[in-house]
Amino acid sequence: MSDTTRNYVSGQWIESATGETIEVENPARPSEVVARYQDSSTEDATEGVEAAADAADDWAATPGPERGRILREAATLLAERKDELTDLLVAEEGKANAEAGGEVQRAIDIFYHFAVKAAERGGTVKNPSSPNQNLYTIEEPVGVAALITPWNYPIAIPAWKLAPALAAGNTVVLKPASAAPGVAMEIARALDEAGLPDGVLNVVTGSGSVVGTEFIEHDAVDAVSFTGSSEVGEMVYDQATDSGKRVQTELGGKNPTIVADSADPAEAADLVASGAFGVTGQACTACSRAIVHEDVLDEFVAELVDRAESIDIGPGDEHEMGPQVSESELESTLDYVEVAEAEGATLVSGGGIPESSAVESGYFVEPTVFTDVDSEMRIAQEEVFGPLVAVIAVSDFDEALAVANDVEYGLAASIVTDDHTEANRFVREAESGVVKVNDKTTGLELHVPFGGFKRSSSETWREQGDEGLDFYTIEKTVYDNY
Ligand code: NAP
Ligand code: MG
């Protein structure tokens, strides 16, 4: 029998009045229930928002360095529990141990980073036009921030919203994804133990359409930050703006890597394989389109297939590539394999459930490569969210760029080339929030901004970096004459 985790509201761990729970199964061993969480009601969500509203004035008045001290202490507690958190992340979400450890470390680093920012930020002093005046800005918190997060980076994404929100003096209600809420609850535990005042953070688990909707619609919420699918995010954006809130949505991707004729096919295959198959392809920035010059096509495909077939698949605690998070995500990937074949693409690697004894019952899928893909095909247009890459052949750089931009999404894009002019045209002309030269599409630094173009983002505010604090901040301009 696994534990049942309670909601965290007003500094207390409380049960939902529904008496219902959500079971989280281990996607590598689905018969194993990892934990249970509250399947909360609208009333539970309201209680979370009210607690955040009650705590808002005191937290806003708490000096930045003191807010930073609490974030730093929480980071230290998370660091002390890194192995335990990594195991929980692997058990709930399924990614491989090394990937999960890296993600937990990222969350720790984010809290340390914004602990410093909490002390540093505050406003800007400007030269006044008259001699007896102080002219300056004061940065104030927006108020109550509602954060809604996806399962695929279940600790890093809550961290990269929560740390700047708290650093800037906002109080928070958080709804983590139902598929893997455990590590977000552990952030709450660390902040609680670090001395975060009651009500400053409230975490309510439960379905998005119940808890999320109440967060978005409640009058006391001032800002909504959502990361997840474009389908849900666009609805959330409309709901939140209709109710007058500041809103940021970071959504899906269909990320390309261009392989130019000057590229080393082996190096390009390393970058595409890592971007496409890392974290089982379940990254918003995963490479799902390799746009390859015909002169290097055959060699590149051979190298890519070689990498796909050498990946060790099995439970993430012992293998290189873990399962998909759920049966429905696995089925969605397998459906795209059928769709691609029906549309005339050629399956050159994977496409099914692996046979090895390590993968008997979990939601495992083979790394999959399709060639003969046209840009109009569904696997070249729609986010698959599994380890599947579509190889699209092109005959020159202009065609490569046109294909790269020929999607509704624009999150991350990369090029592998030795041609500096091509690289620079790509940087300027790629319709994408992140562009990389001689790199994979995945992997982000925490001290630079992140966000998408087109359907990948509301394009309102950026996350991470100093820009990540702007969403949680409102500026007041002071003209002080003496
Ligand atoms: P999702 O299905 O859109 O869910 C995201 C969050 O929204 C979950 O907490 C979900 O709750 C909640 N939700 C669902 N319906 C809602 C509603 N009607 N109102 C309010 N909230 C609602 O996304 P996911 O499957 O968790 O994550 C995968 C997606 O996230 C992919 O599309 C990926 O590209 C995207 N993503 C984007 C970024 C980025 O920064 N651009 C980063 C990571 C992932 P439940 O869990 O209870 O359903
Ligand atoms: Mg989903």
Short mmCIF file of C-alpha atoms and ligand atoms in Angstrom, two decimals:
data_model
loop_
_atom_site.label_atom_id
_atom_site.label_comp_id
_atom_site.label_asym_id
_atom_site.label_seq_id
_atom_site.Cartn_x
_atom_site.Cartn_y
_atom_site.Cartn_z
CA MET A 1 0.00 0.00 0.00
CA SER A 2 1.46 3.33 -1.01
CA ASP A 3 1.23 6.63 0.84
CA THR A 4 -1.47 9.21 0.26
CA THR A 5 -0.09 12.72 -0.04
CA ARG A 6 -2.23 15.63 1.12
CA ASN A 7 -2.65 19.09 -0.32
CA TYR A 8 -0.49 21.87 1.11
CA VAL A 9 -2.68 24.86 2.04
CA SER A 10 -1.98 27.61 4.60
CA GLY A 11 1.09 25.72 5.76
CA GLN A 12 -0.98 22.61 6.60
CA TRP A 13 -1.13 19.21 4.90
CA ILE A 14 -4.85 18.66 4.42
CA GLU A 15 -7.17 16.15 2.82
CA SER A 16 -9.70 17.05 0.18
CA ALA A 17 -13.30 16.93 1.31
CA THR A 18 -14.00 14.75 -1.74
CA GLY A 19 -12.31 11.79 -0.03
CA GLU A 20 -11.22 10.78 -3.55
CA THR A 21 -7.62 10.18 -4.59
CA ILE A 22 -5.58 10.00 -7.79
CA GLU A 23 -3.35 6.94 -8.13
CA VAL A 24 0.01 7.38 -9.79
CA GLU A 25 1.38 4.19 -11.32
CA ASN A 26 4.97 3.47 -12.27
CA PRO A 27 5.01 3.62 -16.09
CA ALA A 28 7.84 1.06 -16.19
CA ARG A 29 5.86 -1.35 -13.96
CA PRO A 30 2.20 -0.32 -14.22
CA SER A 31 0.95 -2.72 -11.58
CA GLU A 32 2.95 -0.77 -8.99
CA VAL A 33 1.14 2.22 -7.44
CA VAL A 34 3.83 4.75 -6.51
CA ALA A 35 1.63 7.13 -4.53
CA ARG A 36 -1.85 8.61 -4.15
CA TYR A 37 -2.76 12.30 -4.20
CA GLN A 38 -5.91 14.27 -3.41
CA ASP A 39 -8.44 14.42 -6.23
CA SER A 40 -9.47 17.88 -5.16
CA SER A 41 -12.69 19.79 -5.73
CA THR A 42 -13.39 23.37 -6.77
CA GLU A 43 -13.79 24.20 -3.05
CA ASP A 44 -10.31 22.88 -2.29
CA ALA A 45 -8.92 25.06 -5.08
CA THR A 46 -10.82 28.08 -3.72
CA GLU A 47 -9.34 27.47 -0.29
CA GLY A 48 -5.85 27.46 -1.82
CA VAL A 49 -6.47 30.75 -3.60
CA GLU A 50 -7.92 32.37 -0.47
CA ALA A 51 -4.90 31.28 1.57
CA ALA A 52 -2.58 32.82 -1.03
CA ALA A 53 -4.61 36.05 -1.04
CA ASP A 54 -4.50 36.27 2.77
CA ALA A 55 -0.71 35.84 2.80
CA ALA A 56 -0.02 38.29 -0.06
CA ASP A 57 0.53 41.58 1.83
CA ASP A 58 2.92 40.20 4.42
CA TRP A 59 5.00 38.33 1.85
CA ALA A 60 5.15 41.39 -0.42
CA ALA A 61 6.41 43.39 2.57
CA THR A 62 9.06 40.79 3.47
CA PRO A 63 12.48 42.14 2.46
CA GLY A 64 13.90 40.57 -0.71
CA PRO A 65 17.03 39.26 1.00
CA GLU A 66 14.84 37.43 3.54
CA ARG A 67 12.75 35.90 0.76
CA GLY A 68 16.03 34.88 -0.85
CA ARG A 69 17.26 33.30 2.37
CA ILE A 70 14.22 31.00 2.44
CA LEU A 71 14.67 30.02 -1.23
CA ARG A 72 18.35 29.25 -0.57
CA GLU A 73 17.51 27.12 2.47
CA ALA A 74 14.91 25.20 0.43
CA ALA A 75 17.51 24.62 -2.31
CA THR A 76 19.86 23.16 0.29
CA LEU A 77 17.15 20.84 1.61
CA LEU A 78 16.33 19.69 -1.95
CA ALA A 79 20.04 19.08 -2.56
CA GLU A 80 20.26 16.93 0.58
CA ARG A 81 17.34 14.86 -0.77
CA LYS A 82 18.53 14.71 -4.34
CA ASP A 83 18.77 10.91 -4.55
CA GLU A 84 15.35 10.40 -2.98
CA LEU A 85 13.77 12.97 -5.33
CA THR A 86 15.48 11.39 -8.34
CA ASP A 87 14.06 7.98 -7.42
CA LEU A 88 10.57 9.44 -6.99
CA LEU A 89 10.79 11.21 -10.35
CA VAL A 90 11.90 7.99 -12.10
CA ALA A 91 9.12 6.02 -10.41
CA GLU A 92 6.34 8.47 -11.31
CA GLU A 93 7.36 9.88 -14.69
CA GLY A 94 9.64 7.14 -16.01
CA LYS A 95 12.65 9.00 -17.40
CA ALA A 96 16.06 7.43 -16.95
CA ASN A 97 17.96 7.91 -13.72
CA ALA A 98 20.66 10.17 -15.20
CA GLU A 99 18.01 12.36 -16.84
CA ALA A 100 15.96 12.56 -13.64
CA GLY A 101 19.05 13.40 -11.58
CA GLY A 102 19.87 16.19 -14.01
CA GLU A 103 16.36 17.54 -13.75
CA VAL A 104 16.38 17.53 -9.94
CA GLN A 105 19.74 19.32 -10.01
CA ARG A 106 18.25 21.91 -12.35
CA ALA A 107 15.45 22.59 -9.85
CA ILE A 108 18.03 23.02 -7.07
CA ASP A 109 20.11 25.37 -9.23
CA ILE A 110 17.00 27.42 -10.07
CA PHE A 111 16.21 27.98 -6.39
CA TYR A 112 19.82 29.05 -5.68
CA HIS A 113 19.77 31.36 -8.71
CA PHE A 114 16.54 33.14 -7.80
CA ALA A 115 17.58 33.32 -4.13
CA VAL A 116 20.28 35.75 -5.29
CA LYS A 117 17.85 37.60 -7.58
CA ALA A 118 15.42 38.09 -4.68
CA ALA A 119 18.04 40.23 -2.99
CA GLU A 120 19.37 41.96 -6.12
CA ARG A 121 16.19 43.14 -7.76
CA GLY A 122 14.16 46.11 -6.58
CA GLY A 123 14.12 48.81 -9.24
CA THR A 124 16.24 51.29 -11.12
CA VAL A 125 17.44 54.81 -10.29
CA LYS A 126 17.39 57.33 -13.19
CA ASN A 127 18.75 60.85 -13.60
CA PRO A 128 15.98 63.35 -12.80
CA SER A 129 15.37 66.46 -14.95
CA SER A 130 15.18 68.79 -11.96
CA PRO A 131 17.89 69.17 -9.32
CA ASN A 132 15.77 68.42 -6.28
CA GLN A 133 14.18 65.18 -7.36
CA ASN A 134 14.74 61.45 -6.90
CA LEU A 135 13.47 59.61 -9.98
CA TYR A 136 13.33 55.86 -9.68
CA THR A 137 11.26 52.69 -10.11
CA ILE A 138 10.14 50.21 -7.49
CA GLU A 139 9.43 46.62 -8.48
CA GLU A 140 6.37 45.23 -6.76
CA PRO A 141 4.88 41.74 -6.92
CA VAL A 142 1.83 41.22 -9.12
CA GLY A 143 -0.06 39.53 -6.26
CA VAL A 144 -1.37 35.96 -6.36
CA ALA A 145 0.12 33.80 -9.12
CA ALA A 146 -1.54 30.56 -10.26
CA LEU A 147 0.89 28.03 -11.74
CA ILE A 148 -0.27 25.05 -13.81
CA THR A 149 2.43 22.60 -14.91
CA PRO A 150 2.89 19.49 -17.12
CA TRP A 151 4.18 16.04 -16.21
CA ASN A 152 7.18 15.87 -18.52
CA TYR A 153 9.53 17.99 -16.36
CA PRO A 154 7.62 17.59 -13.10
CA ILE A 155 10.21 19.27 -10.87
CA ALA A 156 12.10 21.65 -13.18
CA ILE A 157 9.01 23.43 -14.53
CA PRO A 158 7.32 24.03 -11.15
CA ALA A 159 10.74 25.28 -9.95
CA TRP A 160 11.25 27.69 -12.84
CA LYS A 161 7.86 29.27 -12.21
CA LEU A 162 7.82 29.09 -8.42
CA ALA A 163 11.29 30.43 -7.65
CA PRO A 164 10.89 33.73 -9.57
CA ALA A 165 7.28 34.11 -8.37
CA LEU A 166 8.34 33.84 -4.72
CA ALA A 167 11.56 35.82 -5.21
CA ALA A 168 9.54 38.72 -6.61
CA GLY A 169 7.20 38.62 -3.59
CA ASN A 170 4.11 36.93 -5.01
CA THR A 171 2.08 34.28 -3.24
CA VAL A 172 1.26 31.16 -5.20
CA VAL A 173 -1.27 28.44 -5.89
CA LEU A 174 0.25 25.52 -7.81
CA LYS A 175 -1.50 22.66 -9.58
CA PRO A 176 1.03 20.04 -10.67
CA ALA A 177 0.21 17.54 -13.44
CA SER A 178 -1.79 14.55 -12.24
CA ALA A 179 0.54 12.03 -13.88
CA ALA A 180 3.54 12.96 -11.67
CA PRO A 181 2.80 15.37 -8.82
CA GLY A 182 5.21 13.88 -6.25
CA VAL A 183 8.33 15.96 -6.84
CA ALA A 184 6.35 19.23 -6.85
CA MET A 185 4.93 18.28 -3.43
CA GLU A 186 8.53 17.76 -2.31
CA ILE A 187 9.35 21.35 -3.29
CA ALA A 188 6.49 22.45 -1.02
CA ARG A 189 7.87 20.30 1.80
CA ALA A 190 11.33 21.84 1.42
CA LEU A 191 9.98 25.40 1.36
CA ASP A 192 7.81 24.67 4.39
CA GLU A 193 10.80 23.35 6.33
CA ALA A 194 12.88 26.32 5.14
CA GLY A 195 10.43 28.61 6.94
CA LEU A 196 8.18 29.86 4.16
CA PRO A 197 5.29 31.62 5.96
CA ASP A 198 1.91 29.89 5.89
CA GLY A 199 -0.18 30.55 2.78
CA VAL A 200 2.68 31.89 0.64
CA LEU A 201 2.67 28.63 -1.34
CA ASN A 202 -0.38 26.39 -1.69
CA VAL A 203 -0.35 23.18 -3.71
CA VAL A 204 -3.63 21.55 -4.69
CA THR A 205 -3.63 18.33 -6.74
CA GLY A 206 -6.51 17.18 -8.90
CA SER A 207 -7.84 17.41 -12.40
CA GLY A 208 -6.94 20.36 -14.59
CA SER A 209 -10.53 21.06 -15.54
CA VAL A 210 -11.59 21.30 -11.87
CA VAL A 211 -8.66 22.75 -9.91
CA GLY A 212 -7.05 24.54 -12.88
CA THR A 213 -10.31 26.17 -13.94
CA GLU A 214 -10.97 27.53 -10.46
CA PHE A 215 -7.43 28.98 -10.29
CA ILE A 216 -7.90 30.67 -13.65
CA GLU A 217 -11.32 32.08 -12.88
CA HIS A 218 -11.00 33.15 -9.24
CA ASP A 219 -11.01 36.95 -8.82
CA ALA A 220 -8.17 36.91 -6.28
CA VAL A 221 -5.73 35.44 -8.80
CA ASP A 222 -3.74 38.15 -10.61
CA ALA A 223 -1.47 36.14 -12.91
CA VAL A 224 -1.63 32.70 -14.54
CA SER A 225 1.47 30.87 -15.77
CA PHE A 226 0.70 27.69 -17.70
CA THR A 227 2.95 25.15 -19.38
CA GLY A 228 1.43 22.24 -21.28
CA SER A 229 -0.16 21.34 -24.59
CA SER A 230 -1.20 23.96 -27.12
CA GLU A 231 -4.72 22.56 -27.09
CA VAL A 232 -5.27 23.17 -23.36
CA GLY A 233 -3.02 26.23 -23.16
CA GLU A 234 -4.91 28.21 -25.79
CA MET A 235 -8.15 27.61 -23.89
CA VAL A 236 -6.47 28.64 -20.62
CA TYR A 237 -5.15 31.80 -22.28
CA ASP A 238 -8.64 32.84 -23.42
CA GLN A 239 -10.20 32.08 -20.04
CA ALA A 240 -7.50 33.95 -18.10
CA THR A 241 -7.46 37.03 -20.33
CA ASP A 242 -11.27 37.13 -20.29
CA SER A 243 -11.11 37.38 -16.52
CA GLY A 244 -8.55 40.20 -16.75
CA LYS A 245 -5.43 38.36 -15.64
CA ARG A 246 -1.83 38.63 -16.70
CA VAL A 247 -1.14 35.37 -18.51
CA GLN A 248 1.75 33.42 -19.93
CA THR A 249 1.38 30.09 -21.74
CA GLU A 250 4.31 27.95 -22.95
CA LEU A 251 3.13 25.14 -25.17
CA GLY A 252 3.97 22.43 -27.69
CA GLY A 253 6.71 22.19 -30.30
CA LYS A 254 7.63 20.54 -33.61
CA ASN A 255 11.31 21.22 -33.47
CA PRO A 256 13.62 20.86 -36.47
CA THR A 257 17.31 20.18 -36.85
CA ILE A 258 18.69 21.15 -40.27
CA VAL A 259 21.58 18.97 -41.44
CA ALA A 260 23.44 20.98 -44.08
CA ASP A 261 25.60 19.52 -46.88
CA SER A 262 28.71 20.66 -44.98
CA ALA A 263 27.71 18.75 -41.83
CA ASP A 264 29.56 15.70 -40.58
CA PRO A 265 26.78 13.07 -40.79
CA ALA A 266 27.99 11.25 -37.66
CA GLU A 267 28.07 14.43 -35.58
CA ALA A 268 24.65 15.44 -36.92
CA ALA A 269 23.25 11.99 -36.07
CA ASP A 270 24.59 12.29 -32.52
CA LEU A 271 22.80 15.62 -32.07
CA VAL A 272 19.53 14.49 -33.66
CA ALA A 273 19.47 11.18 -31.74
CA SER A 274 20.09 12.94 -28.46
CA GLY A 275 17.46 15.61 -29.17
CA ALA A 276 14.88 13.13 -30.46
CA PHE A 277 15.29 10.13 -28.16
CA GLY A 278 16.47 11.76 -24.91
CA VAL A 279 13.80 11.74 -22.17
CA THR A 280 11.96 9.24 -24.42
CA GLY A 281 11.16 12.08 -26.81
CA GLN A 282 8.87 13.63 -24.20
CA ALA A 283 10.39 17.11 -24.25
CA CYS A 284 8.68 20.23 -25.59
CA THR A 285 12.02 21.00 -27.29
CA ALA A 286 12.57 17.43 -28.60
CA CYS A 287 13.81 17.17 -32.19
CA SER A 288 11.03 15.62 -34.24
CA ARG A 289 12.12 16.70 -37.73
CA ALA A 290 15.56 16.18 -39.26
CA ILE A 291 15.72 18.32 -42.40
CA VAL A 292 18.63 16.85 -44.31
CA HIS A 293 20.52 17.92 -47.45
CA GLU A 294 20.31 15.18 -50.08
CA ASP A 295 24.13 15.01 -50.41
CA VAL A 296 24.50 13.70 -46.85
CA LEU A 297 21.12 11.98 -46.54
CA ASP A 298 22.11 8.30 -46.89
CA GLU A 299 25.08 8.56 -44.58
CA PHE A 300 23.11 10.55 -42.01
CA VAL A 301 20.18 8.09 -41.99
CA ALA A 302 22.55 5.11 -41.59
CA GLU A 303 24.24 6.82 -38.63
CA LEU A 304 20.90 7.80 -37.05
CA VAL A 305 19.47 4.27 -37.37
CA ASP A 306 22.65 2.92 -35.84
CA ARG A 307 22.14 5.15 -32.78
CA ALA A 308 18.41 4.38 -32.53
CA GLU A 309 19.11 0.65 -32.52
CA SER A 310 21.84 0.79 -29.92
CA ILE A 311 19.73 2.48 -27.22
CA ASP A 312 19.20 0.36 -24.12
CA ILE A 313 15.47 0.48 -23.29
CA GLY A 314 14.00 -0.53 -19.96
CA PRO A 315 12.95 0.77 -16.54
CA GLY A 316 14.66 4.13 -16.03
CA ASP A 317 16.31 3.12 -12.78
CA GLU A 318 18.62 0.75 -14.69
CA HIS A 319 18.42 1.59 -18.38
CA GLU A 320 19.26 4.39 -20.80
CA MET A 321 15.76 5.11 -22.10
CA GLY A 322 12.68 4.76 -19.92
CA PRO A 323 9.03 4.26 -20.89
CA GLN A 324 6.47 6.78 -22.01
CA VAL A 325 4.59 8.27 -19.08
CA SER A 326 1.27 6.49 -19.67
CA GLU A 327 -0.58 3.99 -21.78
CA SER A 328 -2.37 6.79 -23.63
CA GLU A 329 0.92 8.55 -24.51
CA LEU A 330 2.33 5.21 -25.75
CA GLU A 331 -0.78 4.58 -27.84
CA SER A 332 -0.60 8.07 -29.27
CA THR A 333 2.98 7.43 -30.49
CA LEU A 334 2.02 4.04 -31.95
CA ASP A 335 -0.96 5.68 -33.71
CA TYR A 336 1.40 8.15 -35.37
CA VAL A 337 3.47 5.20 -36.67
CA GLU A 338 0.34 3.91 -38.42
CA VAL A 339 -0.59 7.36 -39.70
CA ALA A 340 2.91 7.89 -41.10
CA GLU A 341 2.90 4.54 -42.89
CA ALA A 342 -0.55 5.22 -44.31
CA GLU A 343 0.64 8.58 -45.62
CA GLY A 344 3.56 6.92 -47.44
CA ALA A 345 6.54 7.57 -45.15
CA THR A 346 9.12 4.77 -44.88
CA LEU A 347 9.77 3.23 -41.47
CA VAL A 348 13.54 2.61 -41.25
CA SER A 349 13.90 1.94 -37.53
CA GLY A 350 11.73 1.06 -34.55
CA GLY A 351 8.03 1.78 -34.73
CA GLY A 352 6.88 -0.75 -32.15
CA ILE A 353 7.11 -2.09 -28.65
CA PRO A 354 10.59 -3.47 -27.88
CA GLU A 355 10.91 -7.17 -27.26
CA SER A 356 13.69 -7.34 -24.69
CA SER A 357 12.99 -8.98 -21.34
CA ALA A 358 13.66 -5.65 -19.59
CA VAL A 359 10.45 -4.22 -21.00
CA GLU A 360 7.73 -6.77 -20.37
CA SER A 361 4.90 -4.71 -18.98
CA GLY A 362 5.76 -1.00 -19.05
CA TYR A 363 4.84 1.66 -21.61
CA PHE A 364 7.98 1.19 -23.67
CA VAL A 365 8.40 2.13 -27.30
CA GLU A 366 11.30 1.83 -29.70
CA PRO A 367 13.16 4.92 -30.92
CA THR A 368 11.59 5.41 -34.33
CA VAL A 369 12.90 6.88 -37.58
CA PHE A 370 10.85 7.63 -40.69
CA THR A 371 12.30 8.70 -44.05
CA ASP A 372 10.58 9.83 -47.27
CA VAL A 373 8.62 12.33 -45.21
CA ASP A 374 6.98 15.34 -46.86
CA SER A 375 6.45 18.51 -44.90
CA GLU A 376 2.65 18.25 -45.29
CA MET A 377 2.43 14.82 -43.62
CA ARG A 378 0.96 14.70 -40.13
CA ILE A 379 4.21 13.39 -38.57
CA ALA A 380 5.91 16.50 -40.00
CA GLN A 381 3.26 18.87 -38.67
CA GLU A 382 1.84 17.56 -35.36
CA GLU A 383 3.58 17.18 -32.02
CA VAL A 384 4.06 13.41 -31.46
CA PHE A 385 5.56 13.54 -27.92
CA GLY A 386 7.42 10.26 -28.18
CA PRO A 387 10.82 9.19 -29.53
CA LEU A 388 9.94 9.55 -33.21
CA VAL A 389 11.87 11.55 -35.78
CA ALA A 390 10.76 12.37 -39.32
CA VAL A 391 13.59 12.74 -41.85
CA ILE A 392 12.76 15.23 -44.60
CA ALA A 393 15.16 15.45 -47.57
CA VAL A 394 15.89 18.84 -49.13
CA SER A 395 18.10 19.97 -52.00
CA ASP A 396 19.39 23.32 -50.73
CA PHE A 397 19.57 25.65 -47.73
CA ASP A 398 16.61 27.83 -48.75
CA GLU A 399 14.38 24.79 -48.99
CA ALA A 400 15.64 23.58 -45.59
CA LEU A 401 14.78 26.92 -43.99
CA ALA A 402 11.34 27.00 -45.63
CA VAL A 403 10.58 23.48 -44.37
CA ALA A 404 11.88 24.33 -40.88
CA ASN A 405 9.42 27.25 -40.71
CA ASP A 406 6.53 25.37 -42.34
CA VAL A 407 4.78 24.43 -39.06
CA GLU A 408 2.44 26.12 -36.61
CA TYR A 409 4.97 25.77 -33.80
CA GLY A 410 8.22 27.64 -33.06
CA LEU A 411 9.89 26.53 -29.86
CA ALA A 412 13.44 25.30 -30.55
CA ALA A 413 15.35 24.86 -33.82
CA SER A 414 18.91 23.88 -34.63
CA ILE A 415 21.26 23.59 -37.59
CA VAL A 416 24.38 21.50 -38.10
CA THR A 417 26.65 23.27 -40.60
CA ASP A 418 30.20 24.46 -41.26
CA ASP A 419 28.92 27.39 -43.33
CA HIS A 420 28.93 30.59 -41.27
CA THR A 421 26.68 32.50 -43.66
CA GLU A 422 24.05 29.75 -43.58
CA ALA A 423 24.30 29.59 -39.81
CA ASN A 424 23.66 33.32 -39.51
CA ARG A 425 20.76 33.30 -41.94
CA PHE A 426 19.29 30.44 -39.92
CA VAL A 427 19.66 32.38 -36.64
CA ARG A 428 17.86 35.38 -38.15
CA GLU A 429 15.22 33.64 -40.24
CA ALA A 430 14.18 30.64 -38.12
CA GLU A 431 10.74 31.29 -36.63
CA SER A 432 11.65 29.91 -33.23
CA GLY A 433 12.15 31.18 -29.70
CA VAL A 434 15.34 29.16 -29.22
CA VAL A 435 17.84 28.75 -32.09
CA LYS A 436 21.02 26.74 -31.84
CA VAL A 437 23.97 26.30 -34.20
CA ASN A 438 25.85 22.98 -34.13
CA ASP A 439 23.79 21.78 -31.19
CA LYS A 440 20.75 19.66 -30.39
CA THR A 441 17.31 21.25 -29.97
CA THR A 442 17.01 20.20 -26.31
CA GLY A 443 18.86 21.59 -23.30
CA LEU A 444 18.36 25.05 -21.83
CA GLU A 445 20.40 27.35 -19.63
CA LEU A 446 18.54 28.73 -16.63
CA HIS A 447 19.98 32.27 -16.81
CA VAL A 448 18.72 33.15 -20.29
CA PRO A 449 15.10 33.61 -21.37
CA PHE A 450 13.03 30.74 -22.75
CA GLY A 451 9.81 30.83 -24.72
CA GLY A 452 8.31 30.04 -28.08
CA PHE A 453 7.02 31.72 -31.21
CA LYS A 454 3.72 31.01 -32.97
CA ARG A 455 1.52 28.29 -31.39
CA SER A 456 4.34 27.34 -29.00
CA SER A 457 3.65 30.32 -26.75
CA SER A 458 1.32 33.15 -25.92
CA GLU A 459 4.36 35.32 -26.81
CA THR A 460 3.47 37.56 -23.87
CA TRP A 461 6.34 37.01 -21.42
CA ARG A 462 9.47 34.85 -21.29
CA GLU A 463 10.40 32.34 -18.59
CA GLN A 464 13.79 31.88 -16.90
CA GLY A 465 16.64 34.38 -16.96
CA ASP A 466 16.01 37.91 -15.69
CA GLU A 467 13.01 38.09 -18.05
CA GLY A 468 11.47 35.26 -16.01
CA LEU A 469 11.08 37.69 -13.11
CA ASP A 470 9.29 40.29 -15.21
CA PHE A 471 6.10 38.23 -15.42
CA TYR A 472 5.86 38.27 -11.62
CA THR A 473 6.71 41.95 -11.24
CA ILE A 474 4.92 45.25 -11.73
CA GLU A 475 6.85 48.52 -11.79
CA LYS A 476 5.93 51.70 -9.99
CA THR A 477 7.65 54.94 -11.08
CA VAL A 478 8.46 57.40 -8.30
CA TYR A 479 8.97 61.18 -8.73
CA ASP A 480 10.17 62.27 -5.29
CA ASN A 481 10.71 66.07 -5.09
CA TYR A 482 12.40 67.59 -2.08
P1 NAP B 1 -1.54 19.20 -20.73
O1 NAP B 1 -2.32 17.97 -20.92
O2 NAP B 1 -1.88 20.40 -21.50
O3 NAP B 1 -1.59 19.52 -19.15
C1 NAP B 1 -0.82 20.55 -18.56
C2 NAP B 1 -1.43 20.95 -17.23
O4 NAP B 1 -2.72 21.55 -17.47
C3 NAP B 1 -1.70 19.78 -16.28
O5 NAP B 1 -1.46 20.19 -14.96
C4 NAP B 1 -3.18 19.52 -16.52
O6 NAP B 1 -3.82 18.87 -15.45
C5 NAP B 1 -3.70 20.93 -16.68
N1 NAP B 1 -5.00 21.03 -17.35
C6 NAP B 1 -5.61 20.11 -18.13
N2 NAP B 1 -6.81 20.58 -18.54
C7 NAP B 1 -6.96 21.82 -18.00
C8 NAP B 1 -7.97 22.80 -18.05
N3 NAP B 1 -9.09 22.62 -18.75
N4 NAP B 1 -7.80 23.95 -17.37
C9 NAP B 1 -6.66 24.16 -16.67
N5 NAP B 1 -5.66 23.27 -16.59
C10 NAP B 1 -5.79 22.11 -17.26
O7 NAP B 1 0.02 18.92 -21.00
P2 NAP B 1 0.84 17.64 -20.50
O8 NAP B 1 0.34 16.44 -21.23
O9 NAP B 1 0.90 17.63 -19.02
O10 NAP B 1 2.31 18.04 -21.01
C11 NAP B 1 2.80 17.81 -22.29
C12 NAP B 1 2.70 19.06 -23.14
O11 NAP B 1 3.38 20.15 -22.51
C13 NAP B 1 3.34 18.93 -24.49
O12 NAP B 1 2.52 19.51 -25.47
C14 NAP B 1 4.65 19.71 -24.35
O13 NAP B 1 5.17 20.21 -25.57
C15 NAP B 1 4.22 20.82 -23.45
N6 NAP B 1 5.37 21.43 -22.77
C16 NAP B 1 5.75 22.70 -23.10
C17 NAP B 1 6.85 23.29 -22.49
C18 NAP B 1 7.30 24.69 -22.82
O14 NAP B 1 7.98 25.29 -22.00
N7 NAP B 1 6.92 25.23 -23.97
C19 NAP B 1 7.57 22.56 -21.53
C20 NAP B 1 7.15 21.26 -21.23
C21 NAP B 1 6.05 20.71 -21.84
P3 NAP B 1 -3.94 17.25 -15.42
O15 NAP B 1 -2.57 16.73 -15.33
O16 NAP B 1 -4.74 17.00 -14.19
O17 NAP B 1 -4.61 16.87 -16.69
MG MG B 2 -1.69 15.65 -21.76
#
